[in-house]
Structure formats: C-alpha cells, structure tokens
Amino acid sequence: MNIFVGSLPWSIEEADLRESFEVYGSVSSVKIITDKFTGRSKGFGFVEMESDEEAEKAIAELNGATVDGRTIVVNKSEPKPEGERKSFSNNRSGGGYNGGGNSRGGGGYNDRNSGEGNRGRY
C-alpha cells in the first residue's frame, strides 16, 4: 500500500521516515519529495508498505503524531484520476513572464505590445 505522509519537518530524511514506519512492518520504499531546483524537502513524501494490514496500522498510529514539533498527516495515498492531472505541455493560454503561451503573446510581464510605454522594459 502506498501511504502519503504530509507536514513533515524540513530536516527529516528518508532513513528517519523509513525507521518510523518499519516499527509497523516491512517497508518497500520511502520517497521524500524535494524541490527540483533547490533540492529542499517540500514537506511531504510517500511510504510503500508490502502488507495492507501493516500499512493500515501504521496509518492509524502515526496520523496526528508529532515529529520534531510538527503534527504529521498520514493517510492512504490515492492516485489522481487521469482527468485531474495538469498537463503543462498543452497549456496554451494565459500571461506568464514573457507573454502568454499562445502564438501572439498575451499580457505577460515583458509584453512590448501592451501599450504601456517603457514600463516593464530594461
């Protein structure tokens, strides 16, 4: 069973999270989600446990527990339905830093056709 763990302290490492869950049974994998640019933890992660029964016990025991002064959230991870996933590659609308994603720009920070003189230019 895949388990979501949220409100994690920034300092927690995957080994610490694994240790917390191994008390309840066999842990297949642990992943703390990090920012791809800074490498810093985003404050949540996932734990995969082999036994659903052990996972349910871990969820019941650890949800609401305090770790390094933070109350963590632990629950069964449910995959998002396909229709709710955001696709950035096909998103062709809206502002943005240098104009919109459509072929003619569209109100971005640095849009030269905005009619506002030199505002936003460097």
PDB file of N, CA and C in Angstrom, residues 29-122:
ATOM      1  N   SER A  29       9.577   0.992   0.068  1.00  0.00           N
ATOM      2  CA  SER A  29      10.280   2.186  -0.396  1.00  0.00           C
ATOM      3  C   SER A  29       9.823   3.416   0.383  1.00  0.00           C
ATOM      4  N   VAL A  30      10.695   4.425   0.378  1.00  0.00           N
ATOM      5  CA  VAL A  30      10.412   5.706   1.022  1.00  0.00           C
ATOM      6  C   VAL A  30      10.908   6.793   0.077  1.00  0.00           C
ATOM      7  N   LYS A  31      10.072   7.812  -0.133  1.00  0.00           N
ATOM      8  CA  LYS A  31      10.480   8.924  -1.004  1.00  0.00           C
ATOM      9  C   LYS A  31       9.977  10.234  -0.409  1.00  0.00           C
ATOM     10  N   ILE A  32      10.897  11.117  -0.036  1.00  0.00           N
ATOM     11  CA  ILE A  32      10.539  12.472   0.378  1.00  0.00           C
ATOM     12  C   ILE A  32      10.642  13.333  -0.870  1.00  0.00           C
ATOM     13  N   ILE A  33       9.592  14.071  -1.166  1.00  0.00           N
ATOM     14  CA  ILE A  33       9.544  14.887  -2.371  1.00  0.00           C
ATOM     15  C   ILE A  33      10.336  16.175  -2.141  1.00  0.00           C
ATOM     16  N   THR A  34      11.206  16.484  -3.105  1.00  0.00           N
ATOM     17  CA  THR A  34      12.066  17.658  -2.980  1.00  0.00           C
ATOM     18  C   THR A  34      11.849  18.602  -4.159  1.00  0.00           C
ATOM     19  N   ASP A  35      12.176  19.855  -3.940  1.00  0.00           N
ATOM     20  CA  ASP A  35      12.118  20.858  -4.994  1.00  0.00           C
ATOM     21  C   ASP A  35      13.228  20.559  -5.994  1.00  0.00           C
ATOM     22  N   LYS A  36      12.898  20.537  -7.276  1.00  0.00           N
ATOM     23  CA  LYS A  36      13.898  20.148  -8.274  1.00  0.00           C
ATOM     24  C   LYS A  36      14.999  21.184  -8.457  1.00  0.00           C
ATOM     25  N   PHE A  37      14.769  22.411  -8.044  1.00  0.00           N
ATOM     26  CA  PHE A  37      15.788  23.441  -8.206  1.00  0.00           C
ATOM     27  C   PHE A  37      16.676  23.585  -6.973  1.00  0.00           C
ATOM     28  N   THR A  38      16.073  23.560  -5.793  1.00  0.00           N
ATOM     29  CA  THR A  38      16.847  23.766  -4.566  1.00  0.00           C
ATOM     30  C   THR A  38      17.255  22.463  -3.890  1.00  0.00           C
ATOM     31  N   GLY A  39      16.536  21.373  -4.189  1.00  0.00           N
ATOM     32  CA  GLY A  39      16.814  20.103  -3.532  1.00  0.00           C
ATOM     33  C   GLY A  39      16.234  20.022  -2.128  1.00  0.00           C
ATOM     34  N   ARG A  40      15.574  21.083  -1.702  1.00  0.00           N
ATOM     35  CA  ARG A  40      15.000  21.137  -0.351  1.00  0.00           C
ATOM     36  C   ARG A  40      13.681  20.364  -0.297  1.00  0.00           C
ATOM     37  N   SER A  41      13.419  19.727   0.827  1.00  0.00           N
ATOM     38  CA  SER A  41      12.185  18.978   1.013  1.00  0.00           C
ATOM     39  C   SER A  41      10.976  19.876   0.836  1.00  0.00           C
ATOM     40  N   LYS A  42       9.913  19.334   0.221  1.00  0.00           N
ATOM     41  CA  LYS A  42       8.655  20.058   0.093  1.00  0.00           C
ATOM     42  C   LYS A  42       7.744  19.789   1.287  1.00  0.00           C
ATOM     43  N   GLY A  43       8.201  18.964   2.232  1.00  0.00           N
ATOM     44  CA  GLY A  43       7.429  18.724   3.449  1.00  0.00           C
ATOM     45  C   GLY A  43       6.448  17.571   3.353  1.00  0.00           C
ATOM     46  N   PHE A  44       6.565  16.763   2.301  1.00  0.00           N
ATOM     47  CA  PHE A  44       5.720  15.581   2.220  1.00  0.00           C
ATOM     48  C   PHE A  44       6.457  14.475   1.477  1.00  0.00           C
ATOM     49  N   GLY A  45       5.933  13.268   1.627  1.00  0.00           N
ATOM     50  CA  GLY A  45       6.555  12.132   0.968  1.00  0.00           C
ATOM     51  C   GLY A  45       5.617  10.943   0.916  1.00  0.00           C
ATOM     52  N   PHE A  46       6.163   9.817   0.474  1.00  0.00           N
ATOM     53  CA  PHE A  46       5.385   8.601   0.319  1.00  0.00           C
ATOM     54  C   PHE A  46       6.161   7.419   0.869  1.00  0.00           C
ATOM     55  N   VAL A  47       5.424   6.510   1.507  1.00  0.00           N
ATOM     56  CA  VAL A  47       5.999   5.287   2.034  1.00  0.00           C
ATOM     57  C   VAL A  47       5.199   4.133   1.448  1.00  0.00           C
ATOM     58  N   GLU A  48       5.890   3.146   0.912  1.00  0.00           N
ATOM     59  CA  GLU A  48       5.241   1.959   0.349  1.00  0.00           C
ATOM     60  C   GLU A  48       5.481   0.803   1.313  1.00  0.00           C
ATOM     61  N   MET A  49       4.390   0.199   1.767  1.00  0.00           N
ATOM     62  CA  MET A  49       4.488  -0.957   2.653  1.00  0.00           C
ATOM     63  C   MET A  49       3.909  -2.177   1.948  1.00  0.00           C
ATOM     64  N   GLU A  50       4.535  -3.329   2.166  1.00  0.00           N
ATOM     65  CA  GLU A  50       4.140  -4.551   1.475  1.00  0.00           C
ATOM     66  C   GLU A  50       2.772  -5.059   1.929  1.00  0.00           C
ATOM     67  N   SER A  51       2.504  -5.003   3.205  1.00  0.00           N
ATOM     68  CA  SER A  51       1.257  -5.534   3.751  1.00  0.00           C
ATOM     69  C   SER A  51       0.244  -4.412   3.980  1.00  0.00           C
ATOM     70  N   ASP A  52      -0.959  -4.579   3.413  1.00  0.00           N
ATOM     71  CA  ASP A  52      -2.016  -3.588   3.630  1.00  0.00           C
ATOM     72  C   ASP A  52      -2.405  -3.513   5.102  1.00  0.00           C
ATOM     73  N   GLU A  53      -2.399  -4.647   5.762  1.00  0.00           N
ATOM     74  CA  GLU A  53      -2.755  -4.680   7.184  1.00  0.00           C
ATOM     75  C   GLU A  53      -1.753  -3.883   8.020  1.00  0.00           C
ATOM     76  N   GLU A  54      -0.466  -4.080   7.750  1.00  0.00           N
ATOM     77  CA  GLU A  54       0.577  -3.333   8.462  1.00  0.00           C
ATOM     78  C   GLU A  54       0.498  -1.845   8.131  1.00  0.00           C
ATOM     79  N   ALA A  55       0.200  -1.547   6.872  1.00  0.00           N
ATOM     80  CA  ALA A  55       0.083  -0.147   6.452  1.00  0.00           C
ATOM     81  C   ALA A  55      -1.077   0.537   7.171  1.00  0.00           C
ATOM     82  N   GLU A  56      -2.214  -0.136   7.271  1.00  0.00           N
ATOM     83  CA  GLU A  56      -3.378   0.425   7.970  1.00  0.00           C
ATOM     84  C   GLU A  56      -3.049   0.706   9.431  1.00  0.00           C
ATOM     85  N   LYS A  57      -2.298  -0.199  10.052  1.00  0.00           N
ATOM     86  CA  LYS A  57      -1.907   0.001  11.453  1.00  0.00           C
ATOM     87  C   LYS A  57      -0.972   1.204  11.584  1.00  0.00           C
ATOM     88  N   ALA A  58      -0.022   1.334  10.656  1.00  0.00           N
ATOM     89  CA  ALA A  58       0.902   2.469  10.675  1.00  0.00           C
ATOM     90  C   ALA A  58       0.138   3.781  10.493  1.00  0.00           C
ATOM     91  N   ILE A  59      -0.828   3.789   9.579  1.00  0.00           N
ATOM     92  CA  ILE A  59      -1.627   4.993   9.346  1.00  0.00           C
ATOM     93  C   ILE A  59      -2.387   5.370  10.611  1.00  0.00           C
ATOM     94  N   ALA A  60      -3.028   4.390  11.225  1.00  0.00           N
ATOM     95  CA  ALA A  60      -3.818   4.641  12.439  1.00  0.00           C
ATOM     96  C   ALA A  60      -2.953   5.167  13.584  1.00  0.00           C
ATOM     97  N   GLU A  61      -1.761   4.627  13.710  1.00  0.00           N
ATOM     98  CA  GLU A  61      -0.874   5.006  14.817  1.00  0.00           C
ATOM     99  C   GLU A  61      -0.125   6.321  14.573  1.00  0.00           C
ATOM    100  N   LEU A  62       0.268   6.573  13.318  1.00  0.00           N
ATOM    101  CA  LEU A  62       1.139   7.717  13.044  1.00  0.00           C
ATOM    102  C   LEU A  62       0.409   8.988  12.622  1.00  0.00           C
ATOM    103  N   ASN A  63      -0.827   8.875  12.131  1.00  0.00           N
ATOM    104  CA  ASN A  63      -1.572  10.071  11.745  1.00  0.00           C
ATOM    105  C   ASN A  63      -1.819  10.934  12.979  1.00  0.00           C
ATOM    106  N   GLY A  64      -1.360  12.175  12.934  1.00  0.00           N
ATOM    107  CA  GLY A  64      -1.505  13.085  14.061  1.00  0.00           C
ATOM    108  C   GLY A  64      -0.344  13.029  15.044  1.00  0.00           C
ATOM    109  N   ALA A  65       0.641  12.161  14.786  1.00  0.00           N
ATOM    110  CA  ALA A  65       1.815  12.077  15.654  1.00  0.00           C
ATOM    111  C   ALA A  65       2.669  13.334  15.490  1.00  0.00           C
ATOM    112  N   THR A  66       3.467  13.633  16.495  1.00  0.00           N
ATOM    113  CA  THR A  66       4.352  14.792  16.450  1.00  0.00           C
ATOM    114  C   THR A  66       5.769  14.328  16.134  1.00  0.00           C
ATOM    115  N   VAL A  67       6.357  14.938  15.097  1.00  0.00           N
ATOM    116  CA  VAL A  67       7.728  14.648  14.703  1.00  0.00           C
ATOM    117  C   VAL A  67       8.477  15.974  14.665  1.00  0.00           C
ATOM    118  N   ASP A  68       9.491  16.107  15.491  1.00  0.00           N
ATOM    119  CA  ASP A  68      10.279  17.342  15.580  1.00  0.00           C
ATOM    120  C   ASP A  68       9.388  18.574  15.725  1.00  0.00           C
ATOM    121  N   GLY A  69       8.356  18.467  16.548  1.00  0.00           N
ATOM    122  CA  GLY A  69       7.486  19.601  16.830  1.00  0.00           C
ATOM    123  C   GLY A  69       6.377  19.844  15.817  1.00  0.00           C
ATOM    124  N   ARG A  70       6.276  18.998  14.794  1.00  0.00           N
ATOM    125  CA  ARG A  70       5.231  19.154  13.773  1.00  0.00           C
ATOM    126  C   ARG A  70       4.272  17.970  13.833  1.00  0.00           C
ATOM    127  N   THR A  71       2.986  18.255  13.695  1.00  0.00           N
ATOM    128  CA  THR A  71       1.974  17.212  13.663  1.00  0.00           C
ATOM    129  C   THR A  71       1.848  16.719  12.227  1.00  0.00           C
ATOM    130  N   ILE A  72       2.212  15.448  12.013  1.00  0.00           N
ATOM    131  CA  ILE A  72       2.210  14.921  10.652  1.00  0.00           C
ATOM    132  C   ILE A  72       0.840  14.361  10.265  1.00  0.00           C
ATOM    133  N   VAL A  73       0.604  14.324   8.965  1.00  0.00           N
ATOM    134  CA  VAL A  73      -0.615  13.763   8.393  1.00  0.00           C
ATOM    135  C   VAL A  73      -0.216  12.483   7.677  1.00  0.00           C
ATOM    136  N   VAL A  74      -0.891  11.398   7.993  1.00  0.00           N
ATOM    137  CA  VAL A  74      -0.579  10.111   7.373  1.00  0.00           C
ATOM    138  C   VAL A  74      -1.884   9.481   6.909  1.00  0.00           C
ATOM    139  N   ASN A  75      -1.979   9.197   5.608  1.00  0.00           N
ATOM    140  CA  ASN A  75      -3.157   8.513   5.100  1.00  0.00           C
ATOM    141  C   ASN A  75      -2.839   7.735   3.837  1.00  0.00           C
ATOM    142  N   LYS A  76      -3.781   6.907   3.428  1.00  0.00           N
ATOM    143  CA  LYS A  76      -3.607   6.103   2.225  1.00  0.00           C
ATOM    144  C   LYS A  76      -3.508   7.032   1.022  1.00  0.00           C
ATOM    145  N   SER A  77      -2.517   6.803   0.197  1.00  0.00           N
ATOM    146  CA  SER A  77      -2.326   7.615  -0.996  1.00  0.00           C
ATOM    147  C   SER A  77      -3.239   7.098  -2.090  1.00  0.00           C
ATOM    148  N   GLU A  78      -4.045   7.997  -2.617  1.00  0.00           N
ATOM    149  CA  GLU A  78      -4.947   7.654  -3.716  1.00  0.00           C
ATOM    150  C   GLU A  78      -4.429   8.333  -4.975  1.00  0.00           C
ATOM    151  N   PRO A  79      -4.241   7.586  -6.053  1.00  0.00           N
ATOM    152  CA  PRO A  79      -3.785   8.226  -7.286  1.00  0.00           C
ATOM    153  C   PRO A  79      -4.855   9.166  -7.825  1.00  0.00           C
ATOM    154  N   LYS A  80      -4.400  10.276  -8.426  1.00  0.00           N
ATOM    155  CA  LYS A  80      -5.339  11.220  -9.028  1.00  0.00           C
ATOM    156  C   LYS A  80      -5.958  10.573 -10.254  1.00  0.00           C
ATOM    157  N   PRO A  81      -7.254  10.772 -10.460  1.00  0.00           N
ATOM    158  CA  PRO A  81      -7.854  10.304 -11.712  1.00  0.00           C
ATOM    159  C   PRO A  81      -7.201  11.025 -12.885  1.00  0.00           C
ATOM    160  N   GLU A  82      -7.104  10.373 -14.020  1.00  0.00           N
ATOM    161  CA  GLU A  82      -6.419  10.929 -15.190  1.00  0.00           C
ATOM    162  C   GLU A  82      -6.920  12.321 -15.566  1.00  0.00           C
ATOM    163  N   GLY A  83      -8.207  12.574 -15.432  1.00  0.00           N
ATOM    164  CA  GLY A  83      -8.766  13.857 -15.816  1.00  0.00           C
ATOM    165  C   GLY A  83      -8.315  15.019 -14.968  1.00  0.00           C
ATOM    166  N   GLU A  84      -7.768  14.776 -13.788  1.00  0.00           N
ATOM    167  CA  GLU A  84      -7.377  15.846 -12.879  1.00  0.00           C
ATOM    168  C   GLU A  84      -5.901  16.205 -12.961  1.00  0.00           C
ATOM    169  N   ARG A  85      -5.145  15.475 -13.743  1.00  0.00           N
ATOM    170  CA  ARG A  85      -3.720  15.778 -13.861  1.00  0.00           C
ATOM    171  C   ARG A  85      -3.532  17.001 -14.734  1.00  0.00           C
ATOM    172  N   LYS A  86      -2.623  17.876 -14.340  1.00  0.00           N
ATOM    173  CA  LYS A  86      -2.346  19.070 -15.127  1.00  0.00           C
ATOM    174  C   LYS A  86      -1.301  18.738 -16.177  1.00  0.00           C
ATOM    175  N   SER A  87      -1.544  19.164 -17.366  1.00  0.00           N
ATOM    176  CA  SER A  87      -0.592  18.987 -18.451  1.00  0.00           C
ATOM    177  C   SER A  87      -0.074  20.366 -18.844  1.00  0.00           C
ATOM    178  N   PHE A  88       1.198  20.613 -18.592  1.00  0.00           N
ATOM    179  CA  PHE A  88       1.763  21.918 -18.897  1.00  0.00           C
ATOM    180  C   PHE A  88       2.204  22.011 -20.350  1.00  0.00           C
ATOM    181  N   SER A  89       2.451  20.888 -21.000  1.00  0.00           N
ATOM    182  CA  SER A  89       2.927  20.931 -22.373  1.00  0.00           C
ATOM    183  C   SER A  89       1.840  21.375 -23.338  1.00  0.00           C
ATOM    184  N   ASN A  90       0.575  21.149 -23.011  1.00  0.00           N
ATOM    185  CA  ASN A  90      -0.503  21.539 -23.907  1.00  0.00           C
ATOM    186  C   ASN A  90      -1.227  22.788 -23.439  1.00  0.00           C
ATOM    187  N   ASN A  91      -0.747  23.419 -22.402  1.00  0.00           N
ATOM    188  CA  ASN A  91      -1.385  24.618 -21.882  1.00  0.00           C
ATOM    189  C   ASN A  91      -0.956  25.801 -22.741  1.00  0.00           C
ATOM    190  N   ARG A  92      -1.861  26.333 -23.532  1.00  0.00           N
ATOM    191  CA  ARG A  92      -1.516  27.379 -24.487  1.00  0.00           C
ATOM    192  C   ARG A  92      -2.142  28.716 -24.133  1.00  0.00           C
ATOM    193  N   SER A  93      -2.436  28.965 -22.897  1.00  0.00           N
ATOM    194  CA  SER A  93      -3.146  30.204 -22.580  1.00  0.00           C
ATOM    195  C   SER A  93      -2.477  30.963 -21.452  1.00  0.00           C
ATOM    196  N   GLY A  94      -2.867  32.220 -21.309  1.00  0.00           N
ATOM    197  CA  GLY A  94      -2.521  32.992 -20.130  1.00  0.00           C
ATOM    198  C   GLY A  94      -1.210  33.727 -20.191  1.00  0.00           C
ATOM    199  N   GLY A  95      -1.047  34.654 -19.258  1.00  0.00           N
ATOM    200  CA  GLY A  95       0.073  35.576 -19.166  1.00  0.00           C
ATOM    201  C   GLY A  95       1.435  34.953 -19.104  1.00  0.00           C
ATOM    202  N   GLY A  96       2.049  34.967 -17.973  1.00  0.00           N
ATOM    203  CA  GLY A  96       3.395  34.460 -17.850  1.00  0.00           C
ATOM    204  C   GLY A  96       4.408  35.582 -17.906  1.00  0.00           C
ATOM    205  N   TYR A  97       5.659  35.291 -17.718  1.00  0.00           N
ATOM    206  CA  TYR A  97       6.709  36.302 -17.637  1.00  0.00           C
ATOM    207  C   TYR A  97       6.936  37.015 -18.962  1.00  0.00           C
ATOM    208  N   ASN A  98       7.025  36.276 -20.050  1.00  0.00           N
ATOM    209  CA  ASN A  98       7.299  36.884 -21.350  1.00  0.00           C
ATOM    210  C   ASN A  98       6.118  36.771 -22.310  1.00  0.00           C
ATOM    211  N   GLY A  99       4.928  36.927 -21.823  1.00  0.00           N
ATOM    212  CA  GLY A  99       3.758  36.810 -22.684  1.00  0.00           C
ATOM    213  C   GLY A  99       3.149  35.442 -22.526  1.00  0.00           C
ATOM    214  N   GLY A 100       1.971  35.278 -23.057  1.00  0.00           N
ATOM    215  CA  GLY A 100       1.235  34.033 -22.894  1.00  0.00           C
ATOM    216  C   GLY A 100       1.796  32.899 -23.711  1.00  0.00           C
ATOM    217  N   GLY A 101       1.236  31.723 -23.485  1.00  0.00           N
ATOM    218  CA  GLY A 101       1.668  30.540 -24.195  1.00  0.00           C
ATOM    219  C   GLY A 101       1.124  30.489 -25.610  1.00  0.00           C
ATOM    220  N   ASN A 102       0.170  31.344 -25.950  1.00  0.00           N
ATOM    221  CA  ASN A 102      -0.353  31.299 -27.317  1.00  0.00           C
ATOM    222  C   ASN A 102       0.625  31.983 -28.268  1.00  0.00           C
ATOM    223  N   SER A 103       0.390  31.879 -29.542  1.00  0.00           N
ATOM    224  CA  SER A 103       1.366  32.329 -30.524  1.00  0.00           C
ATOM    225  C   SER A 103       1.515  33.842 -30.609  1.00  0.00           C
ATOM    226  N   ARG A 104       0.622  34.606 -30.015  1.00  0.00           N
ATOM    227  CA  ARG A 104       0.712  36.060 -30.111  1.00  0.00           C
ATOM    228  C   ARG A 104       1.036  36.729 -28.784  1.00  0.00           C
ATOM    229  N   GLY A 105       1.583  36.015 -27.851  1.00  0.00           N
ATOM    230  CA  GLY A 105       1.851  36.627 -26.547  1.00  0.00           C
ATOM    231  C   GLY A 105       0.573  36.690 -25.748  1.00  0.00           C
ATOM    232  N   GLY A 106       0.434  37.668 -24.907  1.00  0.00           N
ATOM    233  CA  GLY A 106      -0.824  37.780 -24.204  1.00  0.00           C
ATOM    234  C   GLY A 106      -0.707  38.304 -22.803  1.00  0.00           C
ATOM    235  N   GLY A 107      -0.230  39.481 -22.638  1.00  0.00           N
ATOM    236  CA  GLY A 107      -0.310  40.119 -21.334  1.00  0.00           C
ATOM    237  C   GLY A 107       0.727  39.684 -20.334  1.00  0.00           C
ATOM    238  N   GLY A 108       1.868  39.304 -20.776  1.00  0.00           N
ATOM    239  CA  GLY A 108       2.910  38.911 -19.840  1.00  0.00           C
ATOM    240  C   GLY A 108       3.623  40.111 -19.253  1.00  0.00           C
ATOM    241  N   TYR A 109       4.534  39.887 -18.367  1.00  0.00           N
ATOM    242  CA  TYR A 109       5.278  40.924 -17.670  1.00  0.00           C
ATOM    243  C   TYR A 109       6.078  41.782 -18.639  1.00  0.00           C
ATOM    244  N   ASN A 110       6.653  41.180 -19.645  1.00  0.00           N
ATOM    245  CA  ASN A 110       7.549  41.873 -20.556  1.00  0.00           C
ATOM    246  C   ASN A 110       6.937  42.063 -21.939  1.00  0.00           C
ATOM    247  N   ASP A 111       5.620  42.130 -22.031  1.00  0.00           N
ATOM    248  CA  ASP A 111       4.926  42.246 -23.312  1.00  0.00           C
ATOM    249  C   ASP A 111       5.111  43.652 -23.877  1.00  0.00           C
ATOM    250  N   ARG A 112       5.775  43.775 -25.018  1.00  0.00           N
ATOM    251  CA  ARG A 112       6.077  45.072 -25.614  1.00  0.00           C
ATOM    252  C   ARG A 112       4.866  45.696 -26.292  1.00  0.00           C
ATOM    253  N   ASN A 113       3.851  44.929 -26.548  1.00  0.00           N
ATOM    254  CA  ASN A 113       2.671  45.431 -27.232  1.00  0.00           C
ATOM    255  C   ASN A 113       1.563  45.799 -26.257  1.00  0.00           C
ATOM    256  N   SER A 114       1.892  45.984 -25.025  1.00  0.00           N
ATOM    257  CA  SER A 114       0.865  46.223 -24.023  1.00  0.00           C
ATOM    258  C   SER A 114       0.356  47.656 -24.020  1.00  0.00           C
ATOM    259  N   GLY A 115       1.032  48.566 -24.735  1.00  0.00           N
ATOM    260  CA  GLY A 115       0.582  49.946 -24.795  1.00  0.00           C
ATOM    261  C   GLY A 115       0.910  50.738 -23.547  1.00  0.00           C
ATOM    262  N   GLU A 116       1.855  50.272 -22.768  1.00  0.00           N
ATOM    263  CA  GLU A 116       2.180  50.971 -21.521  1.00  0.00           C
ATOM    264  C   GLU A 116       3.579  51.565 -21.585  1.00  0.00           C
ATOM    265  N   GLY A 117       4.017  51.987 -22.737  1.00  0.00           N
ATOM    266  CA  GLY A 117       5.301  52.672 -22.867  1.00  0.00           C
ATOM    267  C   GLY A 117       6.464  51.796 -22.468  1.00  0.00           C
ATOM    268  N   ASN A 118       7.367  52.343 -21.671  1.00  0.00           N
ATOM    269  CA  ASN A 118       8.571  51.635 -21.281  1.00  0.00           C
ATOM    270  C   ASN A 118       8.400  50.823 -20.018  1.00  0.00           C
ATOM    271  N   ARG A 119       7.253  50.804 -19.502  1.00  0.00           N
ATOM    272  CA  ARG A 119       7.013  50.072 -18.261  1.00  0.00           C
ATOM    273  C   ARG A 119       7.326  48.583 -18.459  1.00  0.00           C
ATOM    274  N   GLY A 120       8.130  48.046 -17.607  1.00  0.00           N
ATOM    275  CA  GLY A 120       8.488  46.628 -17.690  1.00  0.00           C
ATOM    276  C   GLY A 120       9.689  46.345 -18.562  1.00  0.00           C
ATOM    277  N   ARG A 121      10.210  47.365 -19.247  1.00  0.00           N
ATOM    278  CA  ARG A 121      11.402  47.150 -20.060  1.00  0.00           C
ATOM    279  C   ARG A 121      12.648  47.522 -19.279  1.00  0.00           C
ATOM    280  N   TYR A 122      13.737  46.933 -19.679  1.00  0.00           N
ATOM    281  CA  TYR A 122      15.005  47.222 -19.010  1.00  0.00           C
ATOM    282  C   TYR A 122      16.009  47.776 -19.974  1.00  0.00           C
TER     283      TYR A 122
END
